[in-house]
mmCIF file of C-alpha atoms in Angstrom:
data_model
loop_
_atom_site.group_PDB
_atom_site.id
_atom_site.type_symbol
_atom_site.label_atom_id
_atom_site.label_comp_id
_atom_site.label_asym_id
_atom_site.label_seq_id
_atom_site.Cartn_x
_atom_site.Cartn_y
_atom_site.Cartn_z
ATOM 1 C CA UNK A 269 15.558 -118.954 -37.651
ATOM 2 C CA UNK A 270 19.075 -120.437 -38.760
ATOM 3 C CA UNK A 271 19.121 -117.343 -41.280
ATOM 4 C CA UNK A 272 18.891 -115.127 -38.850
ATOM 5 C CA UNK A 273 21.061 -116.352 -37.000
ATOM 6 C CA UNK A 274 23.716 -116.574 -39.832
ATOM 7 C CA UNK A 275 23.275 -113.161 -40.040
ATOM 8 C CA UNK A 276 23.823 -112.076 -36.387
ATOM 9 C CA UNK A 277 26.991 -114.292 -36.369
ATOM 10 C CA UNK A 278 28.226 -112.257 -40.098
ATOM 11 C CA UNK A 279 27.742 -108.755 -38.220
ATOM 12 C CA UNK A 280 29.223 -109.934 -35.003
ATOM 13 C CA UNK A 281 32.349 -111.042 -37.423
ATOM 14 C CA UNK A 282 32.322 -107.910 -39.564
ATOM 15 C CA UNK A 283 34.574 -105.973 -37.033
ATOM 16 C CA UNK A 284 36.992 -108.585 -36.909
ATOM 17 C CA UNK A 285 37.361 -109.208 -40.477
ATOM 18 C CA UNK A 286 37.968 -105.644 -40.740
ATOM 19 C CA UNK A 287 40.481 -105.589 -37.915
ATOM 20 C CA UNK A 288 42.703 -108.278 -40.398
ATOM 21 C CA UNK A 289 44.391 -106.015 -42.986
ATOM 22 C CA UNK A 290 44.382 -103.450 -40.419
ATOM 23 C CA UNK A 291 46.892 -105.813 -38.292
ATOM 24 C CA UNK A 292 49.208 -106.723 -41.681
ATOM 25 C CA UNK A 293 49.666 -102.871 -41.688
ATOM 26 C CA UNK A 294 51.681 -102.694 -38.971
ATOM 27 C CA UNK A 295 53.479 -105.884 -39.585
ATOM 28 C CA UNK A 296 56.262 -103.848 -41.556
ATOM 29 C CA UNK A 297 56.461 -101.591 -39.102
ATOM 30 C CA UNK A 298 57.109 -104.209 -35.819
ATOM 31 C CA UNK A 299 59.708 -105.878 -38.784
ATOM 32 C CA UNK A 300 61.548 -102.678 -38.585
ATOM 33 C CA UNK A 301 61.532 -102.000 -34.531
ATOM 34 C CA UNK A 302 63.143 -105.846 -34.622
ATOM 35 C CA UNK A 303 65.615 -105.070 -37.227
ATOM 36 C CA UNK A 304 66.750 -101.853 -35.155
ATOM 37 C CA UNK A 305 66.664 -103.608 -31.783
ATOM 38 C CA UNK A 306 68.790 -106.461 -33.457
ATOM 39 C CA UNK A 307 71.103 -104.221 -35.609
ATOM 40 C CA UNK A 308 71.984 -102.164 -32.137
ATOM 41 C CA UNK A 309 72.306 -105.926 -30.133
ATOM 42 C CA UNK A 310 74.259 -107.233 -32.676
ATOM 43 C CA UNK A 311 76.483 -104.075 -32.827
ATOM 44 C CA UNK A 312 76.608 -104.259 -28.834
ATOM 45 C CA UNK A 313 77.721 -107.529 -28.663
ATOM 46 C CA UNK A 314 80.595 -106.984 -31.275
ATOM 47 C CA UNK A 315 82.171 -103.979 -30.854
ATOM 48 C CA UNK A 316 83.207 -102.191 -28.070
ATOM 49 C CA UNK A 317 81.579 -98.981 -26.875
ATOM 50 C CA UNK A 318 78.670 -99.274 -29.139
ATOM 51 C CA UNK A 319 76.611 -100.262 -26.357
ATOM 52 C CA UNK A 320 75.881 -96.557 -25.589
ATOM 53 C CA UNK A 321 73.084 -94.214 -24.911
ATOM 54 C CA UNK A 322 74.947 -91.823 -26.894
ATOM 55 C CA UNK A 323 75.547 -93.676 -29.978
ATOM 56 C CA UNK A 324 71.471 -93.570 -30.312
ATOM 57 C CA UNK A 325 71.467 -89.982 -29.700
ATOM 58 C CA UNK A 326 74.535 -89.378 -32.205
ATOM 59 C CA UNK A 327 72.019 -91.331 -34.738
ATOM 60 C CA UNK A 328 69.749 -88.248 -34.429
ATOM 61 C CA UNK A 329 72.553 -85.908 -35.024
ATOM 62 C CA UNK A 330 73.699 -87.056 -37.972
ATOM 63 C CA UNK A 331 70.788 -88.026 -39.708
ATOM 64 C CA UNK A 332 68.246 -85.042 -38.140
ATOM 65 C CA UNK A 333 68.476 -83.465 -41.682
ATOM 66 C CA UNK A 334 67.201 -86.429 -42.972
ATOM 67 C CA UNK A 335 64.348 -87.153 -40.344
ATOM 68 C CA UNK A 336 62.787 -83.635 -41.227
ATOM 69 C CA UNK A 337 62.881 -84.664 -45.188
ATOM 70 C CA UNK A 338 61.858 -88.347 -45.211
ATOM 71 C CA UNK A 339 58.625 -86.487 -42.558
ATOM 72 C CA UNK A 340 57.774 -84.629 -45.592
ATOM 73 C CA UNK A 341 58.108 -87.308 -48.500
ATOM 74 C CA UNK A 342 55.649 -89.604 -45.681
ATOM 75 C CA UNK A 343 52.854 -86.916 -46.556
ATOM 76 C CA UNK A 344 53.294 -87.313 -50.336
ATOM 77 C CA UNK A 345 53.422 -90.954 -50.407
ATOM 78 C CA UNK A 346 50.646 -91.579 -48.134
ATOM 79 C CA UNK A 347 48.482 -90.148 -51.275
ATOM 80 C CA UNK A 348 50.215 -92.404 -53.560
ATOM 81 C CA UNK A 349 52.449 -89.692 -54.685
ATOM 82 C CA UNK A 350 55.908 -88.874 -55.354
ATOM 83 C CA UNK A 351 59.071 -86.469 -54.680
ATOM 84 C CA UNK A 352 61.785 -86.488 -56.384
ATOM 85 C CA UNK A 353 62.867 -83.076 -55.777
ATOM 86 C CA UNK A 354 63.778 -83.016 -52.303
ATOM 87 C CA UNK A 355 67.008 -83.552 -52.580
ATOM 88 C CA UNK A 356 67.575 -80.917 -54.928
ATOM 89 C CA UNK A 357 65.398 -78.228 -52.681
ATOM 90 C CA UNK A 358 67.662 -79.320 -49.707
ATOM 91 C CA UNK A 359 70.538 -78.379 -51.813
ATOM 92 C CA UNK A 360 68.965 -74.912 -52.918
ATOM 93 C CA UNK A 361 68.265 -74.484 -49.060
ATOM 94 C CA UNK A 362 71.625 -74.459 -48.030
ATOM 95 C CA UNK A 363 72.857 -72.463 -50.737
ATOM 96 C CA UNK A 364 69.886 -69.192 -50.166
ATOM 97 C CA UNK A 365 71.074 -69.725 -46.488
ATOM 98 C CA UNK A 366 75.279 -69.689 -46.820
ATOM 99 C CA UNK A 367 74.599 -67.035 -49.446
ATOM 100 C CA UNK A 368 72.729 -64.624 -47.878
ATOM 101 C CA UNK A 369 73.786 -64.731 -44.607
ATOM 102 C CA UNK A 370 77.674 -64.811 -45.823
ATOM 103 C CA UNK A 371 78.057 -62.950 -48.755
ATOM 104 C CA UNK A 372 74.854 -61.063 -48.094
ATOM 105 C CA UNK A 373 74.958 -60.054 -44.332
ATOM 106 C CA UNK A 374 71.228 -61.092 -43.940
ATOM 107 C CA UNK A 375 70.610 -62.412 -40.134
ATOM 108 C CA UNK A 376 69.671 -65.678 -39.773
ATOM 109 C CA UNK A 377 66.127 -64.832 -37.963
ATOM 110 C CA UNK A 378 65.159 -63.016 -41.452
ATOM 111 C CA UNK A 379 67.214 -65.828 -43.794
ATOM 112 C CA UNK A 380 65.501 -68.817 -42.377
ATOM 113 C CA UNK A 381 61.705 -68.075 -43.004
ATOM 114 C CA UNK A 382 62.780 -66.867 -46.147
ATOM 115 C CA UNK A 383 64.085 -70.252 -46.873
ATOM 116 C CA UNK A 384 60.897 -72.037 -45.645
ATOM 117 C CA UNK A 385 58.814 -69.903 -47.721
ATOM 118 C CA UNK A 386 60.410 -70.721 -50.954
ATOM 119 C CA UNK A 387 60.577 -74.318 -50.200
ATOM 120 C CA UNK A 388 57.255 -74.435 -48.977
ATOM 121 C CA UNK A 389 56.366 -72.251 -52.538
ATOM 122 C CA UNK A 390 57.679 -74.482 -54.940
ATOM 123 C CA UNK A 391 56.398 -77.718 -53.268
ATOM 124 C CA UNK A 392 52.698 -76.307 -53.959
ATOM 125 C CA UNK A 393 53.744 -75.241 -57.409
ATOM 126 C CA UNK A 394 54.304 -78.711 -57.937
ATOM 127 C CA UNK A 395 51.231 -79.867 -56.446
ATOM 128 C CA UNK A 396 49.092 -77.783 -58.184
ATOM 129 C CA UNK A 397 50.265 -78.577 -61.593
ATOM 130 C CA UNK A 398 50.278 -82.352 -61.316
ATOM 131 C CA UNK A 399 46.464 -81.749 -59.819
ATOM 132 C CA UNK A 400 45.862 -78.872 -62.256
ATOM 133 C CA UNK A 401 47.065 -80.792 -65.244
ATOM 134 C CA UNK A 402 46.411 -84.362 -63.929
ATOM 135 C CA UNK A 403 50.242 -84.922 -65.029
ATOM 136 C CA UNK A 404 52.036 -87.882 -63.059
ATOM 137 C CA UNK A 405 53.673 -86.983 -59.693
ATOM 138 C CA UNK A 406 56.698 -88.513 -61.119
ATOM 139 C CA UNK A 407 57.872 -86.510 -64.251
ATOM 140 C CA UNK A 408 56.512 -83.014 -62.449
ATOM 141 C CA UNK A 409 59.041 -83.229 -59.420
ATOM 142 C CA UNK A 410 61.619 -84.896 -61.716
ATOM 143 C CA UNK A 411 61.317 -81.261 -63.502
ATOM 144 C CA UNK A 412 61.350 -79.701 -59.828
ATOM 145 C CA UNK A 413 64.527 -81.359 -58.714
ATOM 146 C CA UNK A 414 66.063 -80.198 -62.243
ATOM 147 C CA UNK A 415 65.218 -76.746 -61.807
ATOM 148 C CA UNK A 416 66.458 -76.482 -57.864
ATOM 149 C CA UNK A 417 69.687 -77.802 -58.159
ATOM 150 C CA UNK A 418 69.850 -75.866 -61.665
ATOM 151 C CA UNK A 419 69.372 -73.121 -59.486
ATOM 152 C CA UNK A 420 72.084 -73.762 -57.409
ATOM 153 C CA UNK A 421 74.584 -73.254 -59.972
ATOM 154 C CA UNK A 422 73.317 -69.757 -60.663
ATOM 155 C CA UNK A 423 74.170 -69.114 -56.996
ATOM 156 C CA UNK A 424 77.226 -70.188 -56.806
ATOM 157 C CA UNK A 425 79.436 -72.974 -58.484
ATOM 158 C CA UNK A 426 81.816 -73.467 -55.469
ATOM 159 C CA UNK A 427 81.120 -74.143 -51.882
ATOM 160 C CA UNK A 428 80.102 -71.201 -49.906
ATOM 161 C CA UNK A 429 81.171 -71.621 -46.171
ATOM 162 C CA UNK A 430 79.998 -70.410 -43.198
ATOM 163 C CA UNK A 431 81.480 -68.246 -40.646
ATOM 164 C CA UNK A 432 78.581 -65.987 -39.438
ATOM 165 C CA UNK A 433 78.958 -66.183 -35.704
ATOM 166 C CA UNK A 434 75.163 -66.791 -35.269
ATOM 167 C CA UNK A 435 74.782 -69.556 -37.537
ATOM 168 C CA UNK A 436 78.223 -70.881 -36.025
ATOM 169 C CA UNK A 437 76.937 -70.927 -32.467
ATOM 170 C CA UNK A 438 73.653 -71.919 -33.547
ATOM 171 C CA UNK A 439 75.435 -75.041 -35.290
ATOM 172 C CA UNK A 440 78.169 -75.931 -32.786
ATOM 173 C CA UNK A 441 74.983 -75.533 -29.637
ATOM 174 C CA UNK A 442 74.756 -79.113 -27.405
ATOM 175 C CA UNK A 443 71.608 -79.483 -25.391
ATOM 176 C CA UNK A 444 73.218 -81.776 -22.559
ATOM 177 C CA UNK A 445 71.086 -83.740 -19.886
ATOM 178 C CA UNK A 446 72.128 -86.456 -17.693
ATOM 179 C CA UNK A 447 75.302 -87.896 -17.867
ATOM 180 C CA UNK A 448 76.988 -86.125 -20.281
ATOM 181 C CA UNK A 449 74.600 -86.911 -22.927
ATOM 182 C CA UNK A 450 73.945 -84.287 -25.348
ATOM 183 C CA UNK A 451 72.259 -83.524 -28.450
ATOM 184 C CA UNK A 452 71.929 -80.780 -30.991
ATOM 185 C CA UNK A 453 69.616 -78.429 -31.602
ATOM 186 C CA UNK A 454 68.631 -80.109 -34.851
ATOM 187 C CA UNK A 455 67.469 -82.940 -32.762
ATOM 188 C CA UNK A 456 65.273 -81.151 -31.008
ATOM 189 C CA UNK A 457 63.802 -79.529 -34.442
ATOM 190 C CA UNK A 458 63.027 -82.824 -36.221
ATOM 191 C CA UNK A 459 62.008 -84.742 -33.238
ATOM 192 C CA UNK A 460 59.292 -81.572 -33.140
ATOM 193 C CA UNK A 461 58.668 -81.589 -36.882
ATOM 194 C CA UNK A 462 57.628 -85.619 -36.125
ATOM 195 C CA UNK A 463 55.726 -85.305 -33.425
ATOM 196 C CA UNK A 464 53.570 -82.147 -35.329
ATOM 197 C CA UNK A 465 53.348 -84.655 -38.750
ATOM 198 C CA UNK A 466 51.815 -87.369 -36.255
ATOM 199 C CA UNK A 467 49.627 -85.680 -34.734
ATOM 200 C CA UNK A 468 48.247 -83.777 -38.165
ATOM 201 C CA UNK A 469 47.985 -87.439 -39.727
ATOM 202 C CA UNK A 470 46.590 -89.135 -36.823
ATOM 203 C CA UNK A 471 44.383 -86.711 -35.183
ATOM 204 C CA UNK A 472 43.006 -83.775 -37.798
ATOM 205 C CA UNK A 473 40.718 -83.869 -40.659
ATOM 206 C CA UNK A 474 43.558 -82.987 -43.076
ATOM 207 C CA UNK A 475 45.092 -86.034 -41.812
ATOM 208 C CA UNK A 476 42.327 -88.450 -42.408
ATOM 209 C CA UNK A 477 41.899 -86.559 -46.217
ATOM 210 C CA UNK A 478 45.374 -87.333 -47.126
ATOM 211 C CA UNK A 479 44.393 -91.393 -45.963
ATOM 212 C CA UNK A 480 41.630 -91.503 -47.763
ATOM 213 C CA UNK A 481 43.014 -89.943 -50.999
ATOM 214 C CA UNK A 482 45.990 -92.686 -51.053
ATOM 215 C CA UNK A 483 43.080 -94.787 -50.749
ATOM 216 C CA UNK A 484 40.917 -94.377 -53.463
ATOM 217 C CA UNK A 485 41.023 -90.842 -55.086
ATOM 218 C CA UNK A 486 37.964 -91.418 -57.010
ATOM 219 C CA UNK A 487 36.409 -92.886 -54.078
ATOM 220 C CA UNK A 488 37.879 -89.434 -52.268
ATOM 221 C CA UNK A 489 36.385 -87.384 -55.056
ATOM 222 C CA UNK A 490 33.171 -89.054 -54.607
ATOM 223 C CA UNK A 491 32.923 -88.819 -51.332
ATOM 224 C CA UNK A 492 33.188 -84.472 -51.187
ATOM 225 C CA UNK A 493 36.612 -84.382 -50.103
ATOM 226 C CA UNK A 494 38.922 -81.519 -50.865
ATOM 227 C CA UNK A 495 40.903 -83.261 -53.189
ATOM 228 C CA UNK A 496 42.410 -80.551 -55.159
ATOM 229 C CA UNK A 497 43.360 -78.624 -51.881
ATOM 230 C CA UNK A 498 44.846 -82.411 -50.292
ATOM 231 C CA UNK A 499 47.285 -82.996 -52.863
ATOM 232 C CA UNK A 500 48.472 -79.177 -53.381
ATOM 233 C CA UNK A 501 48.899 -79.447 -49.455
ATOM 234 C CA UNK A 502 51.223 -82.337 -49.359
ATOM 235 C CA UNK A 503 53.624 -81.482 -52.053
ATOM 236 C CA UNK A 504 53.826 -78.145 -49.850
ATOM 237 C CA UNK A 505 54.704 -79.784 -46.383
ATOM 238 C CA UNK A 506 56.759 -81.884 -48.482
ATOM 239 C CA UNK A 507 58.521 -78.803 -49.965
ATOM 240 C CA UNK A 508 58.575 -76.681 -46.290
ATOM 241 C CA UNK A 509 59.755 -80.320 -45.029
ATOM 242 C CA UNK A 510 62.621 -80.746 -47.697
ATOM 243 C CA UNK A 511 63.741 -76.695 -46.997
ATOM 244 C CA UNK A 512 64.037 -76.857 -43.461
ATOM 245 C CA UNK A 513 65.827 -80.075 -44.023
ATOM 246 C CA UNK A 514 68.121 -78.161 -45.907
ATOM 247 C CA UNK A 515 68.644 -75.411 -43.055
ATOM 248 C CA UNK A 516 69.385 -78.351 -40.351
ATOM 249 C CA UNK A 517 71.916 -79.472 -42.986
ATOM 250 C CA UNK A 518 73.568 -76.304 -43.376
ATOM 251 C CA UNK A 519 74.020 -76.276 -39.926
ATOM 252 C CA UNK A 520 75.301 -80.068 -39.596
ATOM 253 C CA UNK A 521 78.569 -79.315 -42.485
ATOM 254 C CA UNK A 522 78.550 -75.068 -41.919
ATOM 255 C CA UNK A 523 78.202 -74.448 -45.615
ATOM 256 C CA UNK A 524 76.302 -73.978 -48.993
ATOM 257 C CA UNK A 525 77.461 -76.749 -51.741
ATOM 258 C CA UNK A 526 74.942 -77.415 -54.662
ATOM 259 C CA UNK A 527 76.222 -81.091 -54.721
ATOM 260 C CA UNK A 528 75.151 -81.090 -51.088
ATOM 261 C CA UNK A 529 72.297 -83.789 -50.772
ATOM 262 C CA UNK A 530 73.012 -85.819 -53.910
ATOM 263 C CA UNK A 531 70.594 -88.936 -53.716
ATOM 264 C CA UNK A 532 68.876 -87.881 -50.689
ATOM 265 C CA UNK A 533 65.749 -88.314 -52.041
ATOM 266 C CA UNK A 534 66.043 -91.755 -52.552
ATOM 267 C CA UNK A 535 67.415 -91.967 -49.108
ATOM 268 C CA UNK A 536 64.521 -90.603 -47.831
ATOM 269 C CA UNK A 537 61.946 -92.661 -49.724
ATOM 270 C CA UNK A 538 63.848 -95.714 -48.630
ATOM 271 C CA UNK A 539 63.479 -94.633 -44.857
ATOM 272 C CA UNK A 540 59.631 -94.330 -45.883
ATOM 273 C CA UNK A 541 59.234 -97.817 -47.089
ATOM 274 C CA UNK A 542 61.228 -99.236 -44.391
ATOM 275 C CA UNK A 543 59.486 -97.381 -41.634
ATOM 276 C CA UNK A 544 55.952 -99.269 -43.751
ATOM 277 C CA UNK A 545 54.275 -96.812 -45.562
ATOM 278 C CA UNK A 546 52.755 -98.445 -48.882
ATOM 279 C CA UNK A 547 54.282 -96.798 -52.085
ATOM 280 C CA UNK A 548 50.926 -97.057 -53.543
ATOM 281 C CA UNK A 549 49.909 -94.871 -50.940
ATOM 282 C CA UNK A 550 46.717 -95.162 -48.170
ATOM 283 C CA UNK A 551 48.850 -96.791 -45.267
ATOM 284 C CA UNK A 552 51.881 -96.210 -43.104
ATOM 285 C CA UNK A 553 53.074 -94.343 -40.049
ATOM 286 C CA UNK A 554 55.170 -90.982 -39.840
ATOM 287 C CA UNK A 555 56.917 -92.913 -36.826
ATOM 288 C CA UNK A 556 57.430 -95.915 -39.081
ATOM 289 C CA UNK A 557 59.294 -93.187 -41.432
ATOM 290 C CA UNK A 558 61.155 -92.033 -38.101
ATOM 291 C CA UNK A 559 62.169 -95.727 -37.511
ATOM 292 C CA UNK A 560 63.402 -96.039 -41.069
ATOM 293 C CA UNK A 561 66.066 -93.187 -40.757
ATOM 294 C CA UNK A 562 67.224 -94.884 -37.480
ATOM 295 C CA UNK A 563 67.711 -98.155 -39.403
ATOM 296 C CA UNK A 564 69.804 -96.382 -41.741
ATOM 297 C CA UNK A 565 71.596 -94.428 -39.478
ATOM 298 C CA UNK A 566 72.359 -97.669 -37.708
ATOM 299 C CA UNK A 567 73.854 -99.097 -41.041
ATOM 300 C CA UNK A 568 76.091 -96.359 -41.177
ATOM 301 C CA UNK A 569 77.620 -96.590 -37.860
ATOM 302 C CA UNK A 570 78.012 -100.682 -37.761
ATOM 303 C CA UNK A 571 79.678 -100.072 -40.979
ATOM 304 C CA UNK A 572 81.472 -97.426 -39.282
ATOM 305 C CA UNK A 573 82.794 -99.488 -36.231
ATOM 306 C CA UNK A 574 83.816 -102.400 -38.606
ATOM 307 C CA UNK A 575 85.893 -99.809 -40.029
ATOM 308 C CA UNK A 576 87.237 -102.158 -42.954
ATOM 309 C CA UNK A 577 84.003 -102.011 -45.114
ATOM 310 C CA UNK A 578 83.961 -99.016 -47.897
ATOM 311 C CA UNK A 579 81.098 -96.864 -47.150
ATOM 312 C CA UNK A 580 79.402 -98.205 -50.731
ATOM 313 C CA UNK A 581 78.361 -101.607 -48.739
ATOM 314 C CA UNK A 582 75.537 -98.876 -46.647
ATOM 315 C CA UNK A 583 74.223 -98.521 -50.156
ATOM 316 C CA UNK A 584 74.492 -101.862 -50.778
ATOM 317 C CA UNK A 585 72.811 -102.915 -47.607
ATOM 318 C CA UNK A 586 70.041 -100.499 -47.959
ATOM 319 C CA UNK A 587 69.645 -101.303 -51.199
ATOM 320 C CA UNK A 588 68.494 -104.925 -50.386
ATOM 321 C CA UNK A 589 66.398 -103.693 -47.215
ATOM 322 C CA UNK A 590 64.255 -102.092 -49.294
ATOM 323 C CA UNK A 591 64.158 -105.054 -51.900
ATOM 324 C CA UNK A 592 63.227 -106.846 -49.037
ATOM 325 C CA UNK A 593 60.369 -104.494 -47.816
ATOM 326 C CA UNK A 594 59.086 -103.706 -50.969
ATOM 327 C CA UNK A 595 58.131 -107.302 -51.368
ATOM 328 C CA UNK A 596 56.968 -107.777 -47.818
ATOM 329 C CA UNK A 597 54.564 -104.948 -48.893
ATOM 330 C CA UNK A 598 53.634 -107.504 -51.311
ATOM 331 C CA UNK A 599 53.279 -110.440 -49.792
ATOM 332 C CA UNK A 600 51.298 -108.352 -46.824
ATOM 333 C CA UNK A 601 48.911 -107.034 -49.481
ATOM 334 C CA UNK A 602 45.132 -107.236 -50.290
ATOM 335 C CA UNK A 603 42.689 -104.096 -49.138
ATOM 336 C CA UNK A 604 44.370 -101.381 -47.597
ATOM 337 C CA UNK A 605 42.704 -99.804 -44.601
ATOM 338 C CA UNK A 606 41.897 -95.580 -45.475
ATOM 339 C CA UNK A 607 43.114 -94.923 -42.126
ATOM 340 C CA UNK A 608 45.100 -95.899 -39.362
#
């Protein structure tokens, strides 16, 4: 009789027990919505006319670039990956895009699926040889970001501005609502791009594959999934991700320049983490990653407003926010969940 009970009482708790790790998931995440909340307070309370609708909104314009790329490296890191190339394929995107629509004549409408094509190209290039060849994530993309901003330089050497008057107007376009508010059209793009990458992790198949695979890839394996497919897949979003990245960008500073996104990989990785994705891969949130580019933005601007820091203290500051996170990760550690 008692065993039986016992029993009851263990299955009863089973769902519960599961829920735990579950929970320390999102801890990260709630750690960074209080960090932004308190950066922006803090900012408020200090320095006049940061309290402002529009300072939010201006966080999205100057970091929408950014948002679209750190959406991408989410994908790859969620499988316990790595992409190191982004950076350098943002680069190469602005430098196909100045060149052939300056120097070329190309129309934008024809230059900008180009553009996605190649980055979306090379990304499963990359995939396919680290599956393929079962070589690490790491040293294949360090190879990719090489190449691209290699590649660059046989474009063009110098800065290639932008005076097309499509691409101009396309750049210079405000999308104003109420009040006077207003944001750009590259706003509009990456707040789209996140709202497609959450709904593809959260609510498709391919979604739950990419889990599971940061999970346990032998468990993955065992289990029938697509693995092969998976993994090619993600270093392709990442790559599509990272090129029209590089479009918003050429928008945002109306040029091609291959030292144009130097370090923005790490930048974006950092937003990852900080938004709570696991480096190991298996857990995190693509609006986590969203929240994590906000954060920096925010660093940027309270840095900004001081106005007597060097802009080396937002590397500095980052740099120990994602100390900081990476060891939370640590401390909040144990069995990850597959999914969310």
């Amino acid at each position: 009789m008692s065993t039986g009970i016992a029993n009851t009482a263990a299955i009863l708790a089973r769902p519960f027990r599961a829920a735990s790790p579950h929970s320390r998931t999102r801890i990260p995440l709630m750690v960074t919505a209080v960090l932004l909340v308190a950066m922006f307070t803090v900012g408020s309370v200090r320095y006049e006319g940061f309290f402002s609708t529009q300072v939010l909104l201006n966080l999205l314009i100057d970091n929408g670039f950014l948002l679209v790329v750190a959406v991408g490296v989410t994908f790859v890191i969620l499988t316990g990956g790595i992409d190191l190339s982004v950076g350098s394929m943002v680069a190469l995107s602005t430098m196909l895009t100045a060149w052939l629509v300056e120097q070329h004549n190309w129309p934008l409408a024809t230059v900008i699926p180009l553009v996605l094509v190649v980055g979306g190209a090379g990304g499963a290039l990359m995939g396919w040889i680290i599956h393929t060849f079962e070589i690490q994530p790491f040293i294949v993309t360090l190879a990719g970001m090489f190449l691209a901003r290699g590649l660059c330089y046989t474009i063009s050497t110098e800065s290639i501005s932008i005076n097309d008057p499509a691409t101009v107007k396309m750049a210079q376009t405000r999308l104003y609502g109420p009040e006077g508010l207003f944001v750009s059209i590259s706003v509009v793009i990456a707040l789209v791009t996140v709202a497609i990458a959450f709904v593809v992790l959260h609510h498709t198949r391919f979604g739950r594959n990419v889990y599971a695979l940061g999970g346990n890839e032998t468990s993955a394996r065992l289990m029938g999934l697509p693995v092969g497919r998976t993994k090619v897949a993600v270093y392709a979003i990442s790559g599509l991700c990272s090129a029209l990245g590089g479009v918003l960008l050429t928008f945002y500073m109306l040029s091609g320049y291959a030292l144009h996104a130097m370090g923005m990989e790490l930048d974006a990785i950092a937003a990852t983490v900080i938004g709570g994705t696991l480096l190991t891969g298996g857990s995190g949130f693509v609006l986590g990653t969203a929240l994590g580019v906000l954060v920096l933005g925010m660093i940027q601007t309270v840095i900004n407003f001081q106005g007597t820091l060097s802009s080396w203290w937002t590397r500095i500051v980052i740099g120990a926010l994602l100390l900081v996170f990476i060891v939370l990760q640590r401390v909040m550690g144990g069995r990850r969940p597959v999914g969310e």
